[in-house]
PDB file of C-alpha atoms in Angstrom:
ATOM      1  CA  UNK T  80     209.604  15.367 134.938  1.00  0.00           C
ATOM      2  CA  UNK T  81     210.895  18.852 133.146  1.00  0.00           C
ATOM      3  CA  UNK T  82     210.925  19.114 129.770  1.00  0.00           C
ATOM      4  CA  UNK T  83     215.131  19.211 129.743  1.00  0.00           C
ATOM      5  CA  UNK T  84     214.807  15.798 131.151  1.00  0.00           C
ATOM      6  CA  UNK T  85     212.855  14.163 128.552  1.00  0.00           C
ATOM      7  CA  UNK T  86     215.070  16.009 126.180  1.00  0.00           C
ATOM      8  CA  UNK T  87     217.913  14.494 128.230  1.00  0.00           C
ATOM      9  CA  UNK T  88     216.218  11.441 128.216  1.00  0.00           C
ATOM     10  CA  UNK T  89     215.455  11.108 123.896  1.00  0.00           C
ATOM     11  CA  UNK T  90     219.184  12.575 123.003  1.00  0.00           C
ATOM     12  CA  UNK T  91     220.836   9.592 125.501  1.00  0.00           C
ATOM     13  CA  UNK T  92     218.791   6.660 123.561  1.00  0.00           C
ATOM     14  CA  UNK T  93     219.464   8.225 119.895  1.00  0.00           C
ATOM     15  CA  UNK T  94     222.779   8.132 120.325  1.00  0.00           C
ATOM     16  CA  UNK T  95     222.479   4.500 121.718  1.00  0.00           C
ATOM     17  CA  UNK T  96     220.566   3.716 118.762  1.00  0.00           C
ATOM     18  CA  UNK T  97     223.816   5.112 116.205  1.00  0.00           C
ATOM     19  CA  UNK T  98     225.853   3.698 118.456  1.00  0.00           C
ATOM     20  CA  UNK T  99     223.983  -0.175 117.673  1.00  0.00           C
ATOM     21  CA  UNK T 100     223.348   0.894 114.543  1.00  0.00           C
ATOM     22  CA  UNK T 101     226.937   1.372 113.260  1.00  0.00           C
ATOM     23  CA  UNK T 102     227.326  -2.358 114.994  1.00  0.00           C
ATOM     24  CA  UNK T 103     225.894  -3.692 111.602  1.00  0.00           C
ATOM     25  CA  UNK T 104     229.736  -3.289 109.873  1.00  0.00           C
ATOM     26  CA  UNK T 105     231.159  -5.530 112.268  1.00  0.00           C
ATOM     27  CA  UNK T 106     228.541  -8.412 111.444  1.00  0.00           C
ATOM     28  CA  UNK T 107     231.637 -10.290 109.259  1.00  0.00           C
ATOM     29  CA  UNK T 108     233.824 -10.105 111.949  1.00  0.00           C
ATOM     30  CA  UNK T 109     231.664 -10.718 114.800  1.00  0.00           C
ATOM     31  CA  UNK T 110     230.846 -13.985 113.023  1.00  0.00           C
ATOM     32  CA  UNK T 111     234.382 -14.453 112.212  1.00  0.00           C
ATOM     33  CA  UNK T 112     234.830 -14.512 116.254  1.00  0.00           C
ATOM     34  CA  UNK T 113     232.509 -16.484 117.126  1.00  0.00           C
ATOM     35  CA  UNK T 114     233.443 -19.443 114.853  1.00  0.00           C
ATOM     36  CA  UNK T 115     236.998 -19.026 116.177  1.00  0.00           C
ATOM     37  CA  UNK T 116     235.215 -19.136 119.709  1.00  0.00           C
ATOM     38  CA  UNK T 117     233.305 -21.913 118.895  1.00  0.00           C
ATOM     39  CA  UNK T 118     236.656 -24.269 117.419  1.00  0.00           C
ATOM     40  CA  UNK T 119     238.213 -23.513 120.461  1.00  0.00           C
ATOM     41  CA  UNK T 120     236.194 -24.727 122.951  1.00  0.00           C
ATOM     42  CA  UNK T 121     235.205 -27.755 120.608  1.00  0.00           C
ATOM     43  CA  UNK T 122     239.241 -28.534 120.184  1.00  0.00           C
ATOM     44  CA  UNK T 123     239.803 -28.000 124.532  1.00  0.00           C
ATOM     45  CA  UNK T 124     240.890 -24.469 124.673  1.00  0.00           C
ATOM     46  CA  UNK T 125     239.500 -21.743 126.817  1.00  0.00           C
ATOM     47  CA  UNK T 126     238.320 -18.357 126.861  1.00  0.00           C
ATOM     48  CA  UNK T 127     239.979 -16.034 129.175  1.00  0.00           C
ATOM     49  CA  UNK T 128     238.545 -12.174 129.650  1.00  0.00           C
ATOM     50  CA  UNK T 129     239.434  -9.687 131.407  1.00  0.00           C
ATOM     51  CA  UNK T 130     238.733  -5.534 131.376  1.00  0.00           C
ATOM     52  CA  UNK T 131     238.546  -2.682 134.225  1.00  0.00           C
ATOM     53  CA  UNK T 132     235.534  -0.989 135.409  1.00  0.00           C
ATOM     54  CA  UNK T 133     232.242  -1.393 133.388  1.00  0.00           C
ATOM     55  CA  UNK T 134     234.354  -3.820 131.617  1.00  0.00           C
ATOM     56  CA  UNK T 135     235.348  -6.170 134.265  1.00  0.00           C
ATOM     57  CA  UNK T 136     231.937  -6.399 134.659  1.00  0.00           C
ATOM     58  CA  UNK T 137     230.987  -7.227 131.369  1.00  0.00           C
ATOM     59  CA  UNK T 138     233.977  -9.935 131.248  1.00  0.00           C
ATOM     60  CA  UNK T 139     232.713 -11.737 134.381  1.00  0.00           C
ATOM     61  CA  UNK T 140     228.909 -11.271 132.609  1.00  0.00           C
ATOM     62  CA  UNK T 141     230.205 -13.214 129.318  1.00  0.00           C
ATOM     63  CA  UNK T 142     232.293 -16.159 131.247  1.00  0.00           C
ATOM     64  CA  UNK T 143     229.005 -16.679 132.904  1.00  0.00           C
ATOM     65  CA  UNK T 144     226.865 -17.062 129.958  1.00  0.00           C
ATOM     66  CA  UNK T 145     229.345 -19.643 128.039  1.00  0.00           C
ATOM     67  CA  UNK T 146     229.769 -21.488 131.319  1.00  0.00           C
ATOM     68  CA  UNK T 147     226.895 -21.508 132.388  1.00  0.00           C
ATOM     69  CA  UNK T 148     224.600 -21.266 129.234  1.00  0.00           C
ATOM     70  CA  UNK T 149     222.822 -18.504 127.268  1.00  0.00           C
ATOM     71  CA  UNK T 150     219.741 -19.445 125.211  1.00  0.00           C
ATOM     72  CA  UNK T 151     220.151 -22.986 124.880  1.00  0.00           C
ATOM     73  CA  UNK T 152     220.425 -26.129 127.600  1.00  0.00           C
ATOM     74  CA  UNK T 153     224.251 -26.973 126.642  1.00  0.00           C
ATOM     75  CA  UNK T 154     226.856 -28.787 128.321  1.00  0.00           C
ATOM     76  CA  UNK T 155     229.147 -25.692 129.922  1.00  0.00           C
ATOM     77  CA  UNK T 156     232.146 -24.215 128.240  1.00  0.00           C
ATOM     78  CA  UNK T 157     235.473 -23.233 129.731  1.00  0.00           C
ATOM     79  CA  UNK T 158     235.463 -19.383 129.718  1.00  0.00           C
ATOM     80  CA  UNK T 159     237.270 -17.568 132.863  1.00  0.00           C
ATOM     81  CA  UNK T 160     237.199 -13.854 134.000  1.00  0.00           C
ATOM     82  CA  UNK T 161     240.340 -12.930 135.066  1.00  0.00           C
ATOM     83  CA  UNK T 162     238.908  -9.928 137.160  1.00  0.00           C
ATOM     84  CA  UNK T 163     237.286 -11.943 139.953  1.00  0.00           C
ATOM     85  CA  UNK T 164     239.979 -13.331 141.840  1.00  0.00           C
ATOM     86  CA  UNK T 165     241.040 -10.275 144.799  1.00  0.00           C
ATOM     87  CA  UNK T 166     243.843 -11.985 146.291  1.00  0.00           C
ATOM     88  CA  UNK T 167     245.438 -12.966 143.121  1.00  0.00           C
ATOM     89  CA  UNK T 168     245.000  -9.365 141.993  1.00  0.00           C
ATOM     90  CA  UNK T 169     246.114  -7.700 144.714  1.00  0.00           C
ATOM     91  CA  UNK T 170     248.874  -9.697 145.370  1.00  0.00           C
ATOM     92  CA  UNK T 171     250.045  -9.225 141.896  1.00  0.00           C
ATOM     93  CA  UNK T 172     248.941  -5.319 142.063  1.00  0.00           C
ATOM     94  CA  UNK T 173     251.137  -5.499 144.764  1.00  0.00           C
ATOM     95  CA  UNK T 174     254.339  -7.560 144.001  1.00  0.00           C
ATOM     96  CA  UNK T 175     254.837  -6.110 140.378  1.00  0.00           C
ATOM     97  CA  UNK T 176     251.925  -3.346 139.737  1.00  0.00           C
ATOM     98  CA  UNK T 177     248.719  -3.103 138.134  1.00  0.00           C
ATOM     99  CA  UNK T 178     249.668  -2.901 134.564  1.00  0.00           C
ATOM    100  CA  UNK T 179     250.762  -6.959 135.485  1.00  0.00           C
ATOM    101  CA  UNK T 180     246.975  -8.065 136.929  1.00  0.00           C
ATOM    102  CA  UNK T 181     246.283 -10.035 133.818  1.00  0.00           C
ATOM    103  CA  UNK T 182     249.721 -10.453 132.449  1.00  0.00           C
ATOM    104  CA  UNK T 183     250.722 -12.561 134.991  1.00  0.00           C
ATOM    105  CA  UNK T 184     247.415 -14.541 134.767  1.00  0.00           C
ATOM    106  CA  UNK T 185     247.972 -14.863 131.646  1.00  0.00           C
ATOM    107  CA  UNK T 186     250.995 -16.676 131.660  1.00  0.00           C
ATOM    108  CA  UNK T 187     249.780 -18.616 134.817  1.00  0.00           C
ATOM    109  CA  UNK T 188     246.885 -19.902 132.769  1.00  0.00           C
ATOM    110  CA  UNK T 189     246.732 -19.524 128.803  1.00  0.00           C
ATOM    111  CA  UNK T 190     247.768 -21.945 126.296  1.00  0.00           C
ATOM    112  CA  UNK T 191     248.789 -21.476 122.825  1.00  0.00           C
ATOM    113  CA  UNK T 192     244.879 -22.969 121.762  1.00  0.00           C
ATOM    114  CA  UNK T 193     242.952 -20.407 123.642  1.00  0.00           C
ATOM    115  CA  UNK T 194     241.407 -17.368 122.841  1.00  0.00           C
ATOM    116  CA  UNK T 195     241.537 -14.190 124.954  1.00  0.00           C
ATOM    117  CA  UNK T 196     240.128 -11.230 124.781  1.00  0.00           C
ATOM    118  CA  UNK T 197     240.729  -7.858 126.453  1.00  0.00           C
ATOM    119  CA  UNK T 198     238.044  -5.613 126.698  1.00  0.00           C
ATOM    120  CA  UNK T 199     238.998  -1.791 126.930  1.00  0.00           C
ATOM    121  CA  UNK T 200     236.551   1.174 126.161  1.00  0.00           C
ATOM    122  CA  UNK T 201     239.805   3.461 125.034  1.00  0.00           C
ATOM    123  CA  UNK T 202     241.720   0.828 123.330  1.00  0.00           C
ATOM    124  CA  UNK T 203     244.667   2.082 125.585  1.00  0.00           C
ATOM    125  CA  UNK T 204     244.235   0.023 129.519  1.00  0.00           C
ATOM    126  CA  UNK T 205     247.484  -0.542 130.232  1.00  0.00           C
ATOM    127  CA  UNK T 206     247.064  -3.946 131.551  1.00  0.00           C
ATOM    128  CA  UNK T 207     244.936  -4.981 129.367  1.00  0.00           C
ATOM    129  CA  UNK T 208     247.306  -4.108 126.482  1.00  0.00           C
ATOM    130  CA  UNK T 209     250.107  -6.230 129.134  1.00  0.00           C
ATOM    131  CA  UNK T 210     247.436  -8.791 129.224  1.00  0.00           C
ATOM    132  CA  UNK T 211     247.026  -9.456 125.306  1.00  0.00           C
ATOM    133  CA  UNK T 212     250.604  -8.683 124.850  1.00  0.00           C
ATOM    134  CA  UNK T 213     251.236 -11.453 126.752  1.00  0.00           C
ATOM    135  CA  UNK T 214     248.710 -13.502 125.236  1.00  0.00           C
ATOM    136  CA  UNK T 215     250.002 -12.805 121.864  1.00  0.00           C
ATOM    137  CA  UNK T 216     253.373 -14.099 123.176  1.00  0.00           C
ATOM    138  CA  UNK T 217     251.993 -17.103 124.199  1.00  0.00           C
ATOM    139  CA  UNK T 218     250.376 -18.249 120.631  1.00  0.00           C
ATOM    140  CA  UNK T 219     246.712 -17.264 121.389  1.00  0.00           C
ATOM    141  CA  UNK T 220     244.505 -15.712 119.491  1.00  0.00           C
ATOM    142  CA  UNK T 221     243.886 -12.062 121.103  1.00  0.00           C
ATOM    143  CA  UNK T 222     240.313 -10.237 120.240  1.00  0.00           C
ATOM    144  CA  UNK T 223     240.321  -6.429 121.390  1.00  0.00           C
ATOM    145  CA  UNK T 224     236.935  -5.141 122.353  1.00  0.00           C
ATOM    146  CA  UNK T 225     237.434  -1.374 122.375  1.00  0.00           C
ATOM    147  CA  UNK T 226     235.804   1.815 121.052  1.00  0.00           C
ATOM    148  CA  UNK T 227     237.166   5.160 119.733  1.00  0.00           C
ATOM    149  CA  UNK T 228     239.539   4.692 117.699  1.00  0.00           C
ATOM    150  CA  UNK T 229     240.693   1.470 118.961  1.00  0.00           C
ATOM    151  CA  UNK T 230     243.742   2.732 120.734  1.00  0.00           C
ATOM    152  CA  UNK T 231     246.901   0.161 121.074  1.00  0.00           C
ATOM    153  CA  UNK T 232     244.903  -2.672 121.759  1.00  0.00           C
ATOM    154  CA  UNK T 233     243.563  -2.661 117.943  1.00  0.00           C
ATOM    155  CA  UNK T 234     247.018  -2.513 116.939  1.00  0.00           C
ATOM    156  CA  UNK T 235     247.849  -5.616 119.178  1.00  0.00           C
ATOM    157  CA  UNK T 236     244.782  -7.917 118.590  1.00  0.00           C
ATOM    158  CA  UNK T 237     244.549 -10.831 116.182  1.00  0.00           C
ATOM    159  CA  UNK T 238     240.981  -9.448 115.609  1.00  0.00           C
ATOM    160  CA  UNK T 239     239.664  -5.927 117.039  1.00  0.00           C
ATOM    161  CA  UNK T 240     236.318  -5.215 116.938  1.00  0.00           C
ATOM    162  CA  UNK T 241     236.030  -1.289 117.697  1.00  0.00           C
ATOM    163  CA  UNK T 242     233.218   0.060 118.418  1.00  0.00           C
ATOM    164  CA  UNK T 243     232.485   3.134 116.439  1.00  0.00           C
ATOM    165  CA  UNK T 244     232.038   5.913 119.484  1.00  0.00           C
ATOM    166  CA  UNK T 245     233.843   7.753 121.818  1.00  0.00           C
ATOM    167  CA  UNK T 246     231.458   7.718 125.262  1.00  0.00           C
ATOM    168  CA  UNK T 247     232.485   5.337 127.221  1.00  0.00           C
ATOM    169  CA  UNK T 248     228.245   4.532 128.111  1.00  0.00           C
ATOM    170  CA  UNK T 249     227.696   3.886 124.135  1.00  0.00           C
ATOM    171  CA  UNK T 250     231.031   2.084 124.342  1.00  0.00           C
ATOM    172  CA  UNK T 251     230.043   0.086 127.194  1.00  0.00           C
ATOM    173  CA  UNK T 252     226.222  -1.094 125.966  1.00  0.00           C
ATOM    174  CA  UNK T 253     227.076  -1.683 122.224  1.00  0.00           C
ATOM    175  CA  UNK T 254     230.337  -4.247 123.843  1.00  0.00           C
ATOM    176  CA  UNK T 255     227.620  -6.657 125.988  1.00  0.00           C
ATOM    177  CA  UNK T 256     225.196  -6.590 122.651  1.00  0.00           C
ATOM    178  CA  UNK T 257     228.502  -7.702 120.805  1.00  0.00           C
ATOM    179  CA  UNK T 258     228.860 -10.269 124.294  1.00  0.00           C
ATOM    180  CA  UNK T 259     225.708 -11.323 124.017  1.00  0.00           C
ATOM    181  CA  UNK T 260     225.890 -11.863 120.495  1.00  0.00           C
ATOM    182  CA  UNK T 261     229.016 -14.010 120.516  1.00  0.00           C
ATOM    183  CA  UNK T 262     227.243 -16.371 123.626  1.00  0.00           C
ATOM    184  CA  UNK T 263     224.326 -16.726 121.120  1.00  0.00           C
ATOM    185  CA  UNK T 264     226.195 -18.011 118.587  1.00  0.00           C
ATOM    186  CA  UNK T 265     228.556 -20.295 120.362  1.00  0.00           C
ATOM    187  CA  UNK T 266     225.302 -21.525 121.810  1.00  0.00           C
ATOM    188  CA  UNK T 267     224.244 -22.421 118.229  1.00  0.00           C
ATOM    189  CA  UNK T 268     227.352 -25.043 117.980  1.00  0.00           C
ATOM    190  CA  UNK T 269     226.215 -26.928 121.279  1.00  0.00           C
TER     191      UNK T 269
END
């Protein structure tokens, strides 16, 4: 391996490790999340995610944990990813257009007692912003998982926890530590 690609290599995890390291600032609200989280499940709301990309990903990888479990042998928890159903999507995609994919789903499935929460590296997915808006409309309580400067979705959210970076990589790991995070603490309340 060349000497560039080591170089490469060390430049890509220190800016990983600012990236986690500026995480440490959004320990209040993290927590603050969580416990919301937590009462909501415990009082027979839901969690509903969604995001595009990376970030559907990460939404279907965080519905699984709290379903299924994380650390701890619990009984599962209602969480849904709203980025796993095709026909649904497409149809909507479709019939209205893509900014509707989890507006619609929204208002198909959210109550006033849930929580939801968008996840958008730029802060600006158009329907994810349609999604929360939606949301917000509804009664729920909205959590924007974003980066940069937060875009419109940190304007939107009941609570927005921005990451503080602007590559959408950095972004992207520092959101499933703050995922992970979250399952390990609702965990904790089983």
């Amino acid at each position: 391996m060349s000497n560039e690609n080591l170089k490469k290599i060390e430049s890509i995890f220190k800016k990983h490790q600012d990236t986690i390291q500026k995480l440490t600032s959004l320990i209040p609200k993290i927590n603050e999340v969580a416990s919301l989280i937590k009462k909501t499940v415990h009082s027979g709301g839901k969690v509903l995610i969604f995001g595009n990309g990376g970030s559907a990903s990460d939404s279907q990888h965080i519905a699984a944990e709290i379903v299924g479990r994380f650390v701890k042998e619990r009984k599962g928890l209602p969480a849904i990813a709203l980025t796993t159903d095709t026909s649904i999507i497409t149809a909507v995609a479709n019939d209205y257009g893509y900014e509707h994919i989890f507006s619609r789903q929204i208002e198909a499935l959210c109550l006033k007692n849930d929580v939801v929460i968008g996840i958008s590296t730029s802060g600006n997915s158009k329907n994810v912003i349609k999604g929360l808006e939606q949301a917000n409309t509804l009664g729920a309580i909205t959590i924007g998982l974003t980066g940069g400067d937060g875009g419109l979705i940190k304007k939107i959210s009941t609570y927005a926890i921005v990451v503080d970076s602007n590559e959408t990589a950095r972004i992207q790991e520092a959101h499933i530590l703050i995922g992970h995070t979250l399952c390990e603490l609702i965990d904790e309340g089983q």
